[in-house]
Amino acid sequence: MKYRTIGTDPKTRREVSVLALGAMLFGSVTDEKTSFAILDRYVEAGGTFIDTSDNYAFWIDGSQGGQSEKLLGRWRRSRGVGDEIVIATKLGARPLAPGTSYVDNAEGLSAKVIRESAERSRELLGVDRIDLLYAHIEDRTVPLGETVEGFAELVAEGTVGLLGVSNHAIWRVERARALAAAAGLPGYEVLQYQHSHLRPRFDVPESIFEDGSLGHAGAELMSYLRAEPGLTLVAYSPLLGGAYAREDRPLPRDYDHPGTPARLAVLREVAKETGASVNQVVLAWQIGGRLPIIPLAGASSVAQLEENLAAVDLELTQDQRARLDAVN
């Protein structure tokens, strides 16, 4: 395994594995026995960075979520896992009532919700401190200053370490970070957005993005990473839900545009040259790139995890990287 540091403050920064494990469907679609086996193998391989959310996976059974955090808590207790494993969770998108969703009834990002939701997550996970806590989706009904202060209070109390943000307009991220800096408070240091080798369209409206997607990592976010070396991108859905490898999983509609075939062709060329799978090339491209990117990949079996783990040691040549980077 290889590692990189997230965060800048010596009191809260953490060294984590360069491949994060997504636990979104653990405890729901992926049963406990299989989830435990995947988690055990990931840790055995040197993995130290596990991702969840307080709303995972509400859409499976019409609940409010919590299945993933509960399972991770059971796994931690049964294995005696301590703070050597960094568990990141998110708040803000948990439905306030069963049968609703984050689109019409999200918990939001008020100071009250931040405190109560973080406390619930700590209890379910069985931890004294959440290593990394994200604002999951935007809440434009609450002043940014209140959200910034709400998160900062938990850091000051020691119940939260690093702060992160996901699925926000970059101007909102920068504004929140500027407010935090001006007040001498901790701000967001980890950005979690969807990112893969294929480039999506950004003009396709989504349920919570009426102007087009704010959840993908585009040129603006990448330039932000280049300008702010203290930031790290955690790239969710790097393998597009299996669409690179499975014929029964079509590419999401965001990738239905003329640029996609050329990028797929280069991926397949490099995979053939290396003897690796296309999935492994995508992960290796992210891990070894110039920008600080940590792919966040889920797995529904140990076999899938093994394929992902092998990408950590896949070394792409400068020529291969140049071709992957340059293709339009």
Coordinates of C-alpha atoms in Angstrom, one line a residue:
M1 CA 0.0 0.0 0.0
K2 CA 1.0 3.6 -0.5
Y3 CA 0.0 6.6 1.6
R4 CA -0.5 10.3 1.4
T5 CA -1.3 13.0 4.0
I6 CA -4.7 14.8 4.1
G7 CA -5.0 18.1 6.0
T8 CA -2.4 20.6 7.0
D9 CA -2.8 21.2 10.7
P10 CA -0.5 18.8 12.7
K11 CA -3.3 18.3 15.2
T12 CA -5.8 17.0 12.7
R13 CA -4.0 15.9 9.6
R14 CA -3.9 12.2 8.8
E15 CA -1.9 9.8 6.7
V16 CA -4.2 7.6 4.7
S17 CA -4.0 5.0 2.0
V18 CA -4.0 6.2 -1.5
L19 CA -7.0 4.0 -2.3
A20 CA -10.1 4.7 -0.2
L21 CA -12.8 2.1 0.4
G22 CA -16.5 3.1 -0.1
A23 CA -18.9 1.5 2.4
M24 CA -22.1 3.0 0.9
L25 CA -23.9 -0.3 0.4
F26 CA -22.5 -2.2 3.4
G27 CA -25.2 -3.4 5.7
S28 CA -27.9 -3.1 3.0
V29 CA -27.3 -4.4 -0.5
T30 CA -24.0 -6.0 0.6
D31 CA -24.7 -8.3 3.6
E32 CA -22.7 -8.2 6.8
K33 CA -20.6 -11.3 6.1
T34 CA -19.5 -10.0 2.8
S35 CA -19.0 -6.5 4.1
F36 CA -16.8 -7.8 7.0
A37 CA -14.7 -9.9 4.6
I38 CA -14.1 -6.9 2.3
L39 CA -13.2 -4.6 5.2
D40 CA -10.9 -7.3 6.7
R41 CA -9.0 -7.8 3.4
Y42 CA -8.8 -4.0 2.8
V43 CA -7.1 -3.5 6.2
E44 CA -4.9 -6.6 5.7
A45 CA -3.7 -5.0 2.5
G46 CA -2.8 -1.8 4.3
G47 CA -5.9 0.2 3.6
T48 CA -6.7 2.8 6.2
F49 CA -9.3 5.2 4.6
I50 CA -13.0 4.1 4.7
D51 CA -15.9 6.4 3.6
T52 CA -19.5 6.4 4.6
S53 CA -22.4 8.8 5.2
D54 CA -25.2 9.2 7.7
N55 CA -27.8 8.7 4.9
Y56 CA -26.4 5.5 3.4
A57 CA -28.4 3.8 2.1
F58 CA -31.9 5.3 2.7
W59 CA -33.0 4.7 -0.9
I60 CA -32.8 0.9 -0.6
D61 CA -35.6 0.5 1.9
G62 CA -37.2 4.0 2.3
S63 CA -35.6 4.6 5.6
Q64 CA -33.5 7.6 6.8
G65 CA -30.2 5.7 6.3
G66 CA -27.7 4.7 8.9
Q67 CA -27.2 1.1 7.8
S68 CA -23.6 1.7 6.6
E69 CA -22.5 3.5 9.8
K70 CA -24.1 0.8 12.0
L71 CA -22.3 -1.9 10.1
L72 CA -19.0 -0.1 10.4
G73 CA -19.6 0.3 14.1
R74 CA -20.2 -3.4 14.5
W75 CA -17.1 -4.2 12.5
R76 CA -14.9 -1.9 14.5
R77 CA -16.1 -3.4 17.8
S78 CA -15.7 -7.0 16.6
R79 CA -12.2 -6.4 15.3
G80 CA -10.9 -4.1 18.0
V81 CA -10.3 -1.4 15.4
G82 CA -8.9 1.8 16.8
D83 CA -7.9 5.2 15.4
E84 CA -5.3 3.6 13.0
I85 CA -8.3 3.4 10.5
V86 CA -9.6 6.7 9.3
I87 CA -13.4 6.7 8.9
A88 CA -14.9 9.6 7.0
T89 CA -18.6 10.3 7.1
K90 CA -21.0 13.0 5.8
L91 CA -24.0 14.9 7.0
G92 CA -26.6 17.2 5.5
A93 CA -28.3 14.9 3.1
R94 CA -30.1 12.5 5.5
P95 CA -33.9 12.5 5.0
L96 CA -35.8 14.0 7.9
A97 CA -38.5 11.3 7.6
P98 CA -38.7 7.8 6.2
G99 CA -40.0 7.7 2.7
T100 CA -38.6 11.1 1.8
S101 CA -35.2 12.1 0.3
Y102 CA -32.5 14.7 0.3
V103 CA -34.2 16.3 -2.7
D104 CA -37.3 17.4 -0.8
N105 CA -36.6 16.9 2.9
A106 CA -32.9 17.0 3.7
E107 CA -31.6 17.5 7.2
G108 CA -29.5 20.5 6.0
L109 CA -26.5 22.2 7.5
S110 CA -27.7 24.3 10.4
A111 CA -25.5 24.4 13.5
K112 CA -28.1 22.4 15.3
V113 CA -28.2 19.7 12.7
I114 CA -24.4 19.6 12.4
R115 CA -24.1 18.9 16.2
E116 CA -26.9 16.4 16.4
S117 CA -26.0 14.5 13.3
A118 CA -22.3 14.3 14.2
E119 CA -23.2 13.0 17.6
R120 CA -25.4 10.3 16.1
S121 CA -22.7 9.3 13.6
R122 CA -20.1 9.0 16.4
E123 CA -22.5 6.8 18.4
L124 CA -23.2 4.5 15.5
L125 CA -19.6 4.3 14.4
G126 CA -18.4 3.8 18.0
V127 CA -15.8 6.5 17.9
D128 CA -14.9 9.4 20.2
R129 CA -13.8 11.5 17.2
I130 CA -14.9 11.5 13.6
D131 CA -11.6 11.7 11.6
L132 CA -13.1 13.5 8.6
L133 CA -16.6 15.0 8.5
Y134 CA -18.1 16.3 5.2
A135 CA -20.9 18.7 4.4
H136 CA -22.6 16.3 2.0
I137 CA -24.8 18.6 -0.1
E138 CA -25.5 22.4 -0.1
D139 CA -28.0 24.0 2.1
R140 CA -28.7 27.5 0.8
T141 CA -31.4 28.1 3.4
V142 CA -28.7 28.5 6.1
P143 CA -26.1 31.3 6.2
L144 CA -22.7 29.9 5.3
G145 CA -21.3 31.5 8.5
E146 CA -23.5 29.4 10.6
T147 CA -22.4 26.2 8.9
V148 CA -18.8 27.2 9.1
E149 CA -19.1 27.9 12.8
G150 CA -21.1 24.8 13.5
F151 CA -18.4 22.6 12.0
A152 CA -15.6 24.6 13.7
E153 CA -17.1 24.1 17.2
L154 CA -16.9 20.4 16.8
V155 CA -13.2 20.6 15.8
A156 CA -12.5 22.8 18.8
E157 CA -14.2 20.3 21.1
G158 CA -12.1 17.5 19.6
T159 CA -15.1 15.4 18.4
V160 CA -14.2 16.0 14.8
G161 CA -10.8 16.2 13.1
L162 CA -10.7 17.3 9.5
L163 CA -13.5 19.0 7.6
G164 CA -14.5 18.2 4.0
V165 CA -17.2 19.2 1.5
S166 CA -19.0 17.4 -1.3
N167 CA -21.3 18.3 -4.2
H168 CA -21.1 22.1 -3.6
A169 CA -20.5 24.8 -6.2
I170 CA -16.8 25.8 -6.0
W171 CA -17.7 29.4 -5.4
R172 CA -19.6 28.3 -2.3
V173 CA -16.6 26.2 -1.1
E174 CA -14.2 29.1 -1.5
R175 CA -16.6 31.5 0.2
A176 CA -17.0 29.1 3.2
R177 CA -13.2 28.7 3.4
A178 CA -12.7 32.4 3.2
L179 CA -15.2 33.0 6.1
A180 CA -13.4 30.3 8.1
A181 CA -9.9 31.8 7.5
A182 CA -11.1 35.4 8.3
A183 CA -12.4 34.1 11.6
G184 CA -9.4 32.0 12.4
L185 CA -11.5 28.8 12.2
P186 CA -10.7 25.5 10.5
G187 CA -12.2 25.2 7.0
Y188 CA -12.8 22.5 4.4
E189 CA -9.6 20.7 3.4
V190 CA -10.9 17.6 1.6
L191 CA -13.2 17.9 -1.4
Q192 CA -15.2 14.9 -2.5
Y193 CA -16.6 15.0 -6.0
Q194 CA -17.3 12.5 -8.8
H195 CA -14.2 12.1 -10.9
S196 CA -13.1 9.5 -13.5
H197 CA -11.0 9.4 -16.7
L198 CA -14.0 9.9 -18.8
R199 CA -15.2 13.5 -18.8
P200 CA -18.9 14.2 -18.2
R201 CA -21.1 16.9 -19.6
F202 CA -21.8 19.6 -17.0
D203 CA -24.9 21.0 -18.5
V204 CA -27.2 18.1 -17.6
P205 CA -29.6 19.2 -14.8
E206 CA -30.0 16.9 -11.9
S207 CA -32.4 16.7 -9.0
I208 CA -30.5 19.2 -6.8
F209 CA -28.5 20.9 -9.6
E210 CA -30.9 22.9 -11.7
D211 CA -28.2 24.6 -13.7
G212 CA -26.2 21.4 -14.4
S213 CA -24.1 19.2 -12.3
L214 CA -22.1 20.6 -9.4
G215 CA -21.1 17.1 -8.2
H216 CA -18.5 16.4 -10.9
A217 CA -14.9 17.5 -10.6
G218 CA -14.4 19.8 -13.6
A219 CA -11.9 22.3 -14.8
E220 CA -12.7 24.8 -12.1
L221 CA -12.2 22.3 -9.3
M222 CA -9.0 21.1 -10.8
S223 CA -7.6 24.6 -11.1
Y224 CA -8.6 25.2 -7.5
L225 CA -6.5 22.2 -6.5
R226 CA -3.5 23.5 -8.4
A227 CA -3.9 26.9 -6.6
E228 CA -4.4 25.5 -3.1
P229 CA -1.8 22.8 -2.3
G230 CA -3.4 22.0 1.1
L231 CA -6.5 20.6 -0.6
T232 CA -7.1 17.0 -1.5
L233 CA -9.7 15.6 -3.9
V234 CA -11.4 12.3 -2.9
A235 CA -12.8 11.0 -6.2
Y236 CA -16.0 9.1 -5.8
S237 CA -17.4 6.7 -8.5
P238 CA -14.1 6.5 -10.3
L239 CA -15.2 3.3 -12.0
L240 CA -18.6 4.6 -13.0
G241 CA -20.5 1.9 -11.2
G242 CA -18.9 -0.9 -13.2
A243 CA -19.7 0.7 -16.6
Y244 CA -16.0 0.4 -17.8
A245 CA -16.1 -3.3 -17.4
R246 CA -19.7 -4.6 -17.6
E247 CA -21.8 -4.6 -20.8
D248 CA -25.0 -4.6 -18.6
R249 CA -24.0 -1.3 -17.0
P250 CA -24.3 1.5 -19.6
L251 CA -22.4 4.7 -19.1
P252 CA -24.4 7.3 -17.2
R253 CA -26.1 9.8 -19.6
D254 CA -23.6 12.6 -18.5
Y255 CA -20.9 10.7 -20.6
D256 CA -23.0 10.4 -23.7
H257 CA -21.1 12.9 -25.9
P258 CA -18.6 12.8 -28.8
G259 CA -15.5 13.0 -26.6
T260 CA -16.2 9.7 -24.8
P261 CA -15.1 7.2 -27.5
A262 CA -11.7 8.6 -27.9
R263 CA -11.0 8.5 -24.2
L264 CA -12.3 5.0 -23.9
A265 CA -10.0 4.0 -26.8
V266 CA -6.9 5.3 -25.0
L267 CA -7.9 3.6 -21.8
R268 CA -8.2 0.3 -23.6
E269 CA -4.9 0.8 -25.4
V270 CA -3.0 1.4 -22.1
A271 CA -4.8 -1.5 -20.4
K272 CA -3.6 -3.8 -23.2
E273 CA -0.1 -2.5 -23.0
T274 CA 0.1 -3.0 -19.2
G275 CA -1.8 -6.2 -19.0
A276 CA -4.1 -4.5 -16.5
S277 CA -7.8 -4.0 -16.6
V278 CA -9.4 -0.7 -17.7
N279 CA -10.6 -0.2 -14.0
Q280 CA -7.0 -0.6 -12.8
V281 CA -5.7 1.9 -15.4
V282 CA -8.3 4.5 -14.2
L283 CA -7.3 4.1 -10.6
A284 CA -3.6 4.1 -11.3
W285 CA -4.0 7.3 -13.4
Q286 CA -5.7 9.0 -10.5
I287 CA -3.3 7.8 -7.8
G288 CA -0.1 8.7 -9.6
G289 CA -1.1 12.0 -11.2
R290 CA 0.2 15.4 -10.5
L291 CA -2.8 16.5 -8.4
P292 CA -3.6 15.1 -5.0
I293 CA -6.4 12.7 -5.9
I294 CA -7.5 9.7 -3.8
P295 CA -9.9 7.4 -5.7
L296 CA -12.8 6.2 -3.6
A297 CA -14.0 2.8 -4.9
G298 CA -16.6 0.6 -3.5
A299 CA -16.6 -3.2 -3.8
S300 CA -19.3 -5.8 -3.5
S301 CA -17.0 -8.8 -3.2
V302 CA -13.4 -9.5 -2.1
A303 CA -12.6 -10.3 -5.8
Q304 CA -13.6 -6.8 -6.8
L305 CA -11.5 -5.3 -4.0
E306 CA -8.5 -7.4 -5.1
E307 CA -8.7 -5.9 -8.6
N308 CA -8.8 -2.4 -7.1
L309 CA -5.9 -3.0 -4.7
A310 CA -3.7 -4.2 -7.6
A311 CA -4.0 -0.7 -9.2
V312 CA -2.0 0.8 -6.3
D313 CA 1.2 -0.9 -7.7
L314 CA 0.4 -0.3 -11.3
E315 CA 3.1 2.1 -12.6
L316 CA 2.1 4.0 -15.8
T317 CA 4.9 5.3 -18.0
Q318 CA 5.3 9.0 -18.8
D319 CA 4.2 8.3 -22.3
Q320 CA 1.1 6.4 -21.2
R321 CA 0.2 9.2 -18.8
A322 CA 0.8 11.8 -21.5
R323 CA -1.6 10.0 -23.8
L324 CA -4.3 9.6 -21.1
D325 CA -4.0 13.3 -20.1
A326 CA -3.9 14.7 -23.7
V327 CA -6.8 12.9 -25.3
N328 CA -9.8 15.2 -26.0

